[in-house]
Coordinates of C-alpha atoms and ligand atoms in Angstrom, one line a residue:
M11 CA -6.7 3.9 -26.3
Q12 CA -6.7 4.8 -22.5
V13 CA -5.1 2.2 -19.8
G14 CA -5.7 2.2 -16.2
I15 CA -7.1 1.3 -13.0
D16 CA -10.3 -0.9 -13.8
Q17 CA -11.0 -2.4 -10.1
I18 CA -9.2 -2.1 -7.0
G19 CA -9.3 -4.7 -3.9
F20 CA -8.0 -4.2 -0.5
Y21 CA -7.5 -6.3 2.5
T22 CA -6.3 -5.8 5.8
P23 CA -6.0 -8.3 8.8
N24 CA -8.8 -8.6 11.6
K25 CA -7.0 -7.2 14.7
Y26 CA -5.8 -3.6 15.4
V27 CA -4.1 -1.6 18.0
D28 CA -5.4 1.8 19.3
M29 CA -2.5 4.8 19.1
V30 CA -3.6 6.1 22.4
D31 CA -3.4 2.4 24.2
L32 CA 0.5 2.4 22.7
A33 CA 1.1 6.0 23.5
H34 CA 0.2 4.9 27.3
A35 CA 2.1 1.8 27.3
R36 CA 5.3 3.5 25.9
N37 CA 5.1 6.6 28.0
E38 CA 4.7 8.8 25.1
D39 CA 2.5 11.8 24.8
V40 CA -0.9 10.7 23.2
D41 CA -0.6 13.7 20.6
K42 CA 2.8 12.9 19.6
Y43 CA 1.3 9.6 18.2
L44 CA -2.2 11.2 17.2
I45 CA -0.9 14.6 15.8
G46 CA 2.9 14.6 15.5
I47 CA 3.2 11.3 13.7
G48 CA -0.6 11.3 12.6
Q49 CA -1.7 7.8 13.4
S50 CA -4.5 6.6 15.2
Q51 CA -4.7 2.8 14.6
M52 CA -2.5 0.1 13.0
S53 CA -3.6 -3.1 11.7
V54 CA -2.0 -6.2 13.1
A55 CA -1.4 -9.7 11.4
D56 CA -1.0 -13.0 13.5
Q57 CA 0.9 -15.6 12.3
T58 CA -1.8 -16.8 9.6
Q59 CA -1.4 -13.7 7.9
D60 CA 1.6 -13.0 5.6
A61 CA 2.3 -11.2 2.4
V62 CA 1.0 -13.9 0.2
S63 CA -2.3 -14.7 2.1
M64 CA -3.0 -10.9 2.4
G65 CA -2.3 -10.6 -1.2
I66 CA -4.7 -13.2 -2.4
N67 CA -7.3 -11.9 0.0
A68 CA -7.0 -8.4 -1.7
T69 CA -7.6 -9.9 -4.9
Q70 CA -11.0 -11.4 -3.6
Y71 CA -12.2 -7.8 -3.4
L72 CA -11.8 -7.4 -7.2
P73 CA -15.4 -7.5 -8.1
Q74 CA -15.1 -8.9 -12.0
I75 CA -12.1 -10.3 -12.9
D76 CA -12.1 -11.9 -16.4
R77 CA -9.8 -14.9 -15.9
E78 CA -9.3 -15.7 -19.5
Q79 CA -8.1 -12.1 -20.2
V80 CA -5.4 -11.9 -17.3
G81 CA -1.7 -12.2 -19.1
L82 CA 0.0 -10.8 -16.3
L83 CA 0.6 -10.8 -12.6
I84 CA 2.9 -9.0 -10.7
F85 CA 3.4 -8.7 -6.7
G86 CA 5.3 -6.0 -5.2
T87 CA 6.4 -6.9 -1.5
E88 CA 9.3 -6.2 0.7
S89 CA 7.9 -8.8 3.0
G90 CA 8.7 -11.9 0.6
V91 CA 8.2 -15.5 2.0
D92 CA 10.8 -17.2 -0.2
Q93 CA 14.2 -16.1 -1.5
S94 CA 13.4 -17.8 -4.5
K95 CA 9.8 -18.6 -5.5
S96 CA 7.8 -15.8 -6.5
A97 CA 4.6 -14.6 -4.1
S98 CA 2.8 -14.1 -7.2
L99 CA 2.9 -18.1 -8.0
F100 CA 0.6 -18.6 -4.9
V101 CA -1.9 -16.1 -5.9
K102 CA -2.0 -17.3 -9.5
S103 CA -3.0 -20.5 -8.0
A104 CA -5.6 -19.4 -5.7
L105 CA -7.0 -17.3 -8.5
N106 CA -7.0 -20.1 -11.1
L107 CA -5.4 -18.4 -13.4
A108 CA -4.2 -19.7 -17.0
P109 CA -0.9 -21.4 -17.1
E110 CA 0.0 -18.8 -20.0
V111 CA 0.2 -15.8 -17.5
R112 CA 3.5 -14.4 -16.9
T113 CA 3.9 -14.0 -13.1
F114 CA 6.7 -12.6 -11.0
E115 CA 7.7 -10.7 -7.8
V116 CA 9.2 -7.1 -7.8
K117 CA 11.3 -5.7 -5.0
E118 CA 12.6 -1.9 -4.4
A119 CA 11.3 -1.6 -0.8
C120 CA 7.8 0.6 -1.0
F121 CA 8.1 1.3 -4.7
G122 CA 7.6 -2.3 -5.7
M123 CA 4.0 -1.9 -6.4
T124 CA 4.4 1.2 -8.5
A125 CA 7.1 -0.7 -10.6
G126 CA 4.5 -3.4 -11.5
V127 CA 1.9 -0.8 -12.2
M128 CA 4.0 0.6 -14.6
I129 CA 5.1 -2.5 -16.4
A130 CA 1.2 -3.5 -16.4
R131 CA 0.5 0.0 -18.1
D132 CA 2.9 -0.5 -20.9
Y133 CA 2.1 -4.4 -21.2
V134 CA -1.6 -3.5 -21.7
R135 CA -0.7 -0.9 -24.1
L136 CA 0.8 -3.5 -26.3
H137 CA -1.7 -6.1 -25.6
P138 CA -5.0 -4.3 -25.4
Y139 CA -6.8 -7.6 -25.3
H140 CA -5.1 -8.5 -22.0
S141 CA -5.3 -7.2 -18.6
A142 CA -2.6 -7.4 -15.6
I143 CA -3.3 -7.7 -11.9
V144 CA -0.7 -6.1 -9.7
I145 CA -0.7 -6.6 -6.1
G146 CA 1.5 -4.8 -3.3
S147 CA 1.3 -6.5 0.2
D148 CA 3.2 -6.1 3.3
L149 CA 3.9 -6.2 7.0
A150 CA 5.5 -3.1 8.2
R151 CA 7.4 -4.1 11.5
Y152 CA 9.8 -2.3 13.1
G153 CA 9.8 -4.3 16.6
I154 CA 8.1 -3.5 20.3
G155 CA 9.4 -0.3 21.9
T156 CA 11.3 1.1 19.1
S157 CA 10.7 4.6 17.6
G158 CA 9.3 3.1 14.4
E159 CA 6.6 0.9 16.2
V160 CA 4.0 3.5 16.2
T161 CA 4.3 3.5 12.2
Q162 CA 3.9 -0.4 11.7
G163 CA 0.8 -1.9 9.7
A164 CA -0.2 -4.8 7.8
G165 CA -2.4 -4.9 4.6
S166 CA -2.6 -5.5 0.8
V167 CA -3.9 -3.6 -2.2
S168 CA -4.8 -5.3 -5.6
L169 CA -5.4 -3.5 -9.0
L170 CA -6.9 -4.8 -12.3
I171 CA -5.1 -3.0 -15.0
K172 CA -6.8 -2.9 -18.6
A173 CA -7.7 -1.0 -21.5
N174 CA -10.7 1.4 -21.2
P175 CA -10.5 1.3 -17.4
R176 CA -13.6 2.3 -15.3
I177 CA -11.9 4.1 -12.4
L178 CA -8.5 6.0 -13.2
T179 CA -6.8 6.4 -16.5
L180 CA -3.1 6.4 -16.3
N181 CA -1.4 9.2 -18.4
D182 CA 1.7 8.7 -20.5
G183 CA 5.1 9.8 -18.8
H184 CA 6.5 9.8 -15.3
S185 CA 9.3 11.6 -13.4
A186 CA 11.9 9.1 -11.7
F187 CA 14.5 9.8 -9.3
S188 CA 17.1 7.2 -7.8
Q189 CA 20.1 7.3 -5.6
D190 CA 21.9 4.5 -3.4
V191 CA 21.2 5.8 0.1
N192 CA 20.7 3.8 3.5
D193 CA 17.6 5.3 5.0
F194 CA 15.6 2.0 5.3
W195 CA 16.7 -1.7 4.8
R196 CA 16.0 -5.1 6.2
P197 CA 18.6 -7.4 6.1
N198 CA 18.3 -10.9 5.2
N199 CA 18.2 -12.4 8.7
S200 CA 16.0 -9.9 10.3
A201 CA 12.3 -10.2 10.5
T202 CA 11.9 -6.2 11.4
A203 CA 13.3 -3.3 9.4
L204 CA 16.0 -0.9 10.4
V205 CA 15.4 2.6 9.6
D206 CA 16.9 6.2 10.1
G207 CA 13.3 7.8 10.2
K208 CA 14.4 11.4 10.3
Y209 CA 16.8 10.9 7.3
S210 CA 14.4 8.8 5.4
T211 CA 11.9 11.8 5.8
Q212 CA 14.4 14.2 4.5
V213 CA 15.0 12.0 1.3
Y214 CA 11.5 11.4 0.7
L215 CA 10.7 15.3 0.7
D216 CA 13.9 15.9 -1.5
F217 CA 12.6 13.3 -4.0
F218 CA 9.1 14.4 -4.0
Q219 CA 10.2 17.9 -4.8
R220 CA 12.6 16.8 -7.3
T221 CA 10.0 14.6 -9.1
F222 CA 7.1 16.9 -8.9
T223 CA 9.0 19.8 -10.3
D224 CA 10.5 17.6 -13.3
Y225 CA 7.0 16.4 -14.1
Q226 CA 5.2 19.7 -14.2
K227 CA 8.1 20.7 -16.6
L228 CA 7.6 17.4 -18.5
K229 CA 3.8 17.9 -18.9
K230 CA 3.6 21.6 -18.8
L231 CA 1.4 21.5 -15.7
Q232 CA 0.9 23.9 -12.9
T233 CA 0.2 22.6 -9.3
S234 CA -3.3 24.2 -9.8
D235 CA -4.0 21.9 -12.7
F236 CA -4.2 18.9 -9.9
T237 CA -7.6 18.2 -8.2
A238 CA -5.6 16.2 -5.6
L239 CA -1.9 15.0 -5.1
I240 CA -1.5 11.7 -3.1
Y241 CA 1.5 10.2 -1.5
H242 CA 2.9 7.0 -0.4
L243 CA 2.2 7.2 3.3
P244 CA 4.3 5.3 6.1
F245 CA 2.5 7.6 8.4
T246 CA 0.5 10.4 7.7
K247 CA 2.8 13.3 8.9
M248 CA 5.4 12.5 6.2
G249 CA 2.8 13.0 3.1
L250 CA 1.4 16.0 5.2
K251 CA 5.2 17.6 4.9
A252 CA 5.4 16.9 1.3
N253 CA 1.7 18.4 0.5
R254 CA 2.7 21.4 2.5
L255 CA 5.7 22.0 0.3
A256 CA 3.5 21.5 -2.7
I257 CA 1.0 24.0 -1.8
A258 CA 3.4 26.5 -0.1
D259 CA 3.2 29.4 -2.9
Q260 CA -0.4 28.6 -4.1
D261 CA -3.4 30.7 -4.1
E262 CA -5.9 30.0 -1.4
A263 CA -8.5 28.0 -3.5
T264 CA -5.6 25.7 -4.7
S265 CA -4.1 25.4 -1.4
E266 CA -7.7 24.4 0.2
L267 CA -8.2 22.0 -2.5
L268 CA -5.1 20.0 -2.2
A269 CA -5.3 20.2 1.9
T270 CA -8.5 18.9 1.9
N271 CA -8.1 16.0 -0.5
F272 CA -5.0 15.2 1.0
T273 CA -6.7 14.6 4.5
T274 CA -9.3 12.6 2.5
A275 CA -6.5 10.3 0.9
A276 CA -4.9 9.7 4.2
C277 CA -8.1 8.5 6.1
Y278 CA -7.2 4.9 5.4
G279 CA -3.8 5.0 6.2
R280 CA -4.4 6.6 9.4
V281 CA -6.0 3.8 10.7
V282 CA -4.4 0.8 8.9
G283 CA -0.8 2.0 9.4
N284 CA 1.9 1.7 6.7
I285 CA 1.5 -1.1 4.3
Y286 CA 4.7 -0.4 2.5
T287 CA 4.3 -1.3 -1.0
A288 CA 0.4 -0.7 -1.2
S289 CA 0.5 2.6 0.9
L290 CA 0.0 4.7 -2.1
Y291 CA -2.6 3.0 -3.5
L292 CA -4.7 2.8 -0.4
S293 CA -4.3 6.7 -0.5
L294 CA -5.8 6.5 -3.9
L295 CA -8.6 4.3 -2.4
S296 CA -9.4 6.4 0.4
L297 CA -9.5 9.5 -1.7
L298 CA -12.1 8.0 -4.2
E299 CA -14.2 6.5 -1.5
N300 CA -14.5 9.4 0.6
S301 CA -14.9 12.3 -1.9
I302 CA -16.9 13.1 -4.9
L303 CA -14.7 13.9 -7.5
P304 CA -15.7 15.0 -11.3
A305 CA -14.8 12.9 -14.2
D306 CA -11.3 13.8 -15.6
A307 CA -9.9 15.1 -12.4
L308 CA -6.0 15.1 -12.4
I309 CA -4.6 13.2 -9.5
G310 CA -0.8 13.4 -9.3
L311 CA 0.5 10.3 -7.3
F312 CA 4.1 10.4 -5.6
S313 CA 5.6 6.8 -4.9
Y314 CA 8.6 6.4 -3.0
G315 CA 10.6 3.3 -1.8
S316 CA 13.6 3.9 0.5
G317 CA 17.0 2.9 -0.7
A318 CA 15.9 4.9 -2.6
M319 CA 13.8 5.3 -5.7
G320 CA 10.9 8.1 -6.1
E321 CA 8.4 8.6 -9.1
F322 CA 5.7 11.0 -9.6
F323 CA 2.9 10.3 -12.6
S324 CA -0.6 11.2 -12.7
G325 CA -4.0 9.8 -13.8
K326 CA -7.5 10.9 -14.6
T327 CA -10.8 9.9 -12.7
V328 CA -13.2 8.2 -15.5
A329 CA -16.6 9.4 -15.2
N330 CA -18.9 7.3 -12.9
Y331 CA -16.0 5.8 -11.3
E332 CA -17.8 5.3 -8.0
K333 CA -19.8 2.6 -9.3
M334 CA -16.7 0.4 -9.2
L335 CA -15.9 0.9 -5.6
N336 CA -17.4 -0.4 -2.4
P337 CA -16.8 2.3 0.6
S338 CA -19.3 0.3 2.9
G339 CA -17.4 -2.8 2.4
T340 CA -14.3 -0.9 3.1
K341 CA -15.7 0.2 6.1
K342 CA -17.1 -3.2 7.2
L343 CA -13.8 -4.7 6.7
L344 CA -12.1 -2.0 9.0
Q345 CA -14.9 -2.2 11.7
R346 CA -14.6 -6.1 11.9
R347 CA -11.0 -5.8 13.0
Q348 CA -10.7 -6.7 16.8
K349 CA -9.2 -4.1 19.1
L350 CA -6.2 -5.8 20.9
A351 CA -4.9 -4.8 24.3
I352 CA -1.0 -4.0 24.3
P353 CA 0.2 -7.3 26.0
E354 CA -1.9 -9.4 23.5
Y355 CA -0.6 -7.4 20.5
E356 CA 3.0 -7.9 21.9
R357 CA 2.5 -11.7 22.1
I358 CA 0.8 -12.0 18.6
F359 CA 3.4 -9.7 17.4
T360 CA 6.2 -11.5 18.6
T361 CA 4.8 -15.1 17.7
A362 CA 4.4 -14.0 13.9
L363 CA 8.1 -13.1 13.8
S364 CA 9.0 -16.5 13.1
D365 CA 7.0 -19.4 11.2
P366 CA 5.7 -22.2 13.2
I367 CA 7.7 -25.7 13.5
D368 CA 7.2 -27.4 10.4
G369 CA 4.5 -29.7 10.3
T370 CA 2.4 -27.8 12.7
T371 CA -1.0 -26.8 11.4
L372 CA -2.4 -23.2 12.1
I373 CA -5.9 -22.3 12.5
S374 CA -7.1 -19.0 11.5
D375 CA -9.6 -17.0 13.4
E376 CA -10.5 -15.1 10.1
E377 CA -13.9 -15.0 8.9
A378 CA -15.4 -17.5 6.5
G379 CA -14.0 -17.0 2.9
Y380 CA -10.5 -15.5 3.8
W381 CA -7.3 -17.0 2.7
Y382 CA -4.6 -17.9 5.3
F383 CA -1.3 -19.2 5.9
A384 CA -1.7 -22.6 7.6
G385 CA 1.9 -23.4 8.2
T386 CA 4.6 -25.3 6.4
K387 CA 4.7 -29.2 5.4
N388 CA 8.1 -30.4 4.5
R389 CA 9.1 -26.7 4.5
I390 CA 6.6 -26.0 1.8
R391 CA 4.3 -23.2 2.6
Q392 CA 0.5 -24.2 2.7
Y393 CA -2.1 -21.7 1.9
R394 CA -6.0 -22.5 2.7
Q395 CA -9.4 -20.7 2.4
K396 CA -11.5 -20.5 5.5
Ligands
COA427 N1 2.2 16.8 20.4 C1 2.1 17.3 19.1 N2 3.4 16.8 18.2 C2 4.6 16.0 19.0 C3 4.3 15.9 20.4 C4 3.0 16.2 21.2 N3 3.1 16.1 22.3 N4 5.6 15.1 20.9 C5 6.3 15.5 19.5 N5 5.4 15.6 18.3 C6 6.0 15.8 17.1 C7 7.4 16.1 16.8 O1 7.6 17.5 16.9 C8 7.6 15.6 15.5 O2 6.7 16.5 14.6 P1 7.7 16.9 13.1 O3 8.2 15.6 12.4 O4 6.6 17.6 12.3 O5 9.1 17.8 13.8 C9 6.7 14.1 15.5 O6 5.9 14.3 16.5 C10 7.6 13.3 15.9 O7 8.6 13.3 17.0 P2 10.0 12.8 17.0 O8 10.5 13.2 18.3 O9 10.6 13.1 15.6 O10 9.5 11.2 17.2 P3 10.5 9.9 16.9 O11 12.1 10.3 17.2 O12 9.9 9.0 18.0 O13 10.3 9.3 15.7 C11 9.5 8.4 13.3 C12 9.6 9.4 14.8 C13 8.4 8.9 12.4 C14 10.9 9.2 12.7 C15 9.9 7.0 13.7 O14 8.7 6.5 14.1 C16 10.2 6.4 12.5 O15 11.4 6.2 12.3 N6 9.4 5.7 11.9 C17 9.6 4.8 10.8 C18 9.8 5.8 9.4 C19 9.8 4.9 8.1 O16 8.7 4.2 8.2 N7 10.4 5.2 7.3 C20 10.6 4.7 6.0 C21 9.6 5.5 5.2 S1 9.8 5.4 3.5

């Protein structure tokens, strides 16, 4: 029995900043942002979009969930809204899932969603009549004027994992590597992350090489067996560096194919920015919606969470997978975003760092149908659908 990704949903908030504007405002060369770091735009969440509301919105894009079948709901995030209650319970309630569903939140920086995918894969293998929903949802925030500012973003990806999937089968096995390091972290009393960006890139590349080499040995695979290698993309240059390592000693045809597919997989991340846990799965969506791959194309996925945890695994495309995707819907979602002037972005960003005063009702400017955070009542978070 094959198990894997049957459906993919994606949501990003309705505002963005253009990197040309940001470079001008920060007195940086535009090419540093566009080429050196490799980001063109970043989505910005106002106070009404948090990890939970974005996660619910991403599930609204799963075309056909059979609510009776869902037995597991996992929410990976590093932008949690509560120290105790899981973000997944809000989603379960919004989706009207059965009380028997097992549900919880996972945290290991940007690795959280992959942890959820692996648990879901193994769960469905044991319970083939059940499916699992896995969500990654995050706000990447470093702060105004910081060096990490250009690598911010906001968004969520949801996956339906089930038997006989229609998009990507997940192969057995994986290669994992972890080490206690301090490349990126966010203390409990801080709404923005702390990062040693250059060190983080070194650790990421080191973990990529270790897990990719180990995986190839384990599965007796060559680099040329892969149609695409896709990556966790905090900013596109980071993945590009890993991809360059992967293709360094390859023949021309392999190098060209993997370089082209890297660029395709990075299209959405380049304009959405970092969405932490879901970033790897946004790369997958970008690859699948913007290229035509044959059935059984082998795709290698590199997941990385600072702190740090890396994992390489793979999947194979299912024939006619494109029927389960909606590239024009994704285009519409991205195009609906309103461009913010830098002072407006700074105001929205700063306001969203804290919750409104308890009892205040927030109004969302999202389109009808989307969910949003409406404020707290008696310090209980309220989520509403517009
Ligand atoms: N034209 C083209 N490229 C340019 C340029 C120009 N005018 N000016 C600079 N660059 C290049 C630099 O050469 C460098 O490229 P390289 O990395 O290939 O060497 C790149 O742009 C960035 O320049 P740098 O001086 O290193 O930028 P910075 O000190 O502002 O820091 C980051 C950049 C990415 C390290 C910083 O934004 C950061 O820490 N971001 C967060 C990282 C993160 O998310 N970590 C956790 C990941 S899991």
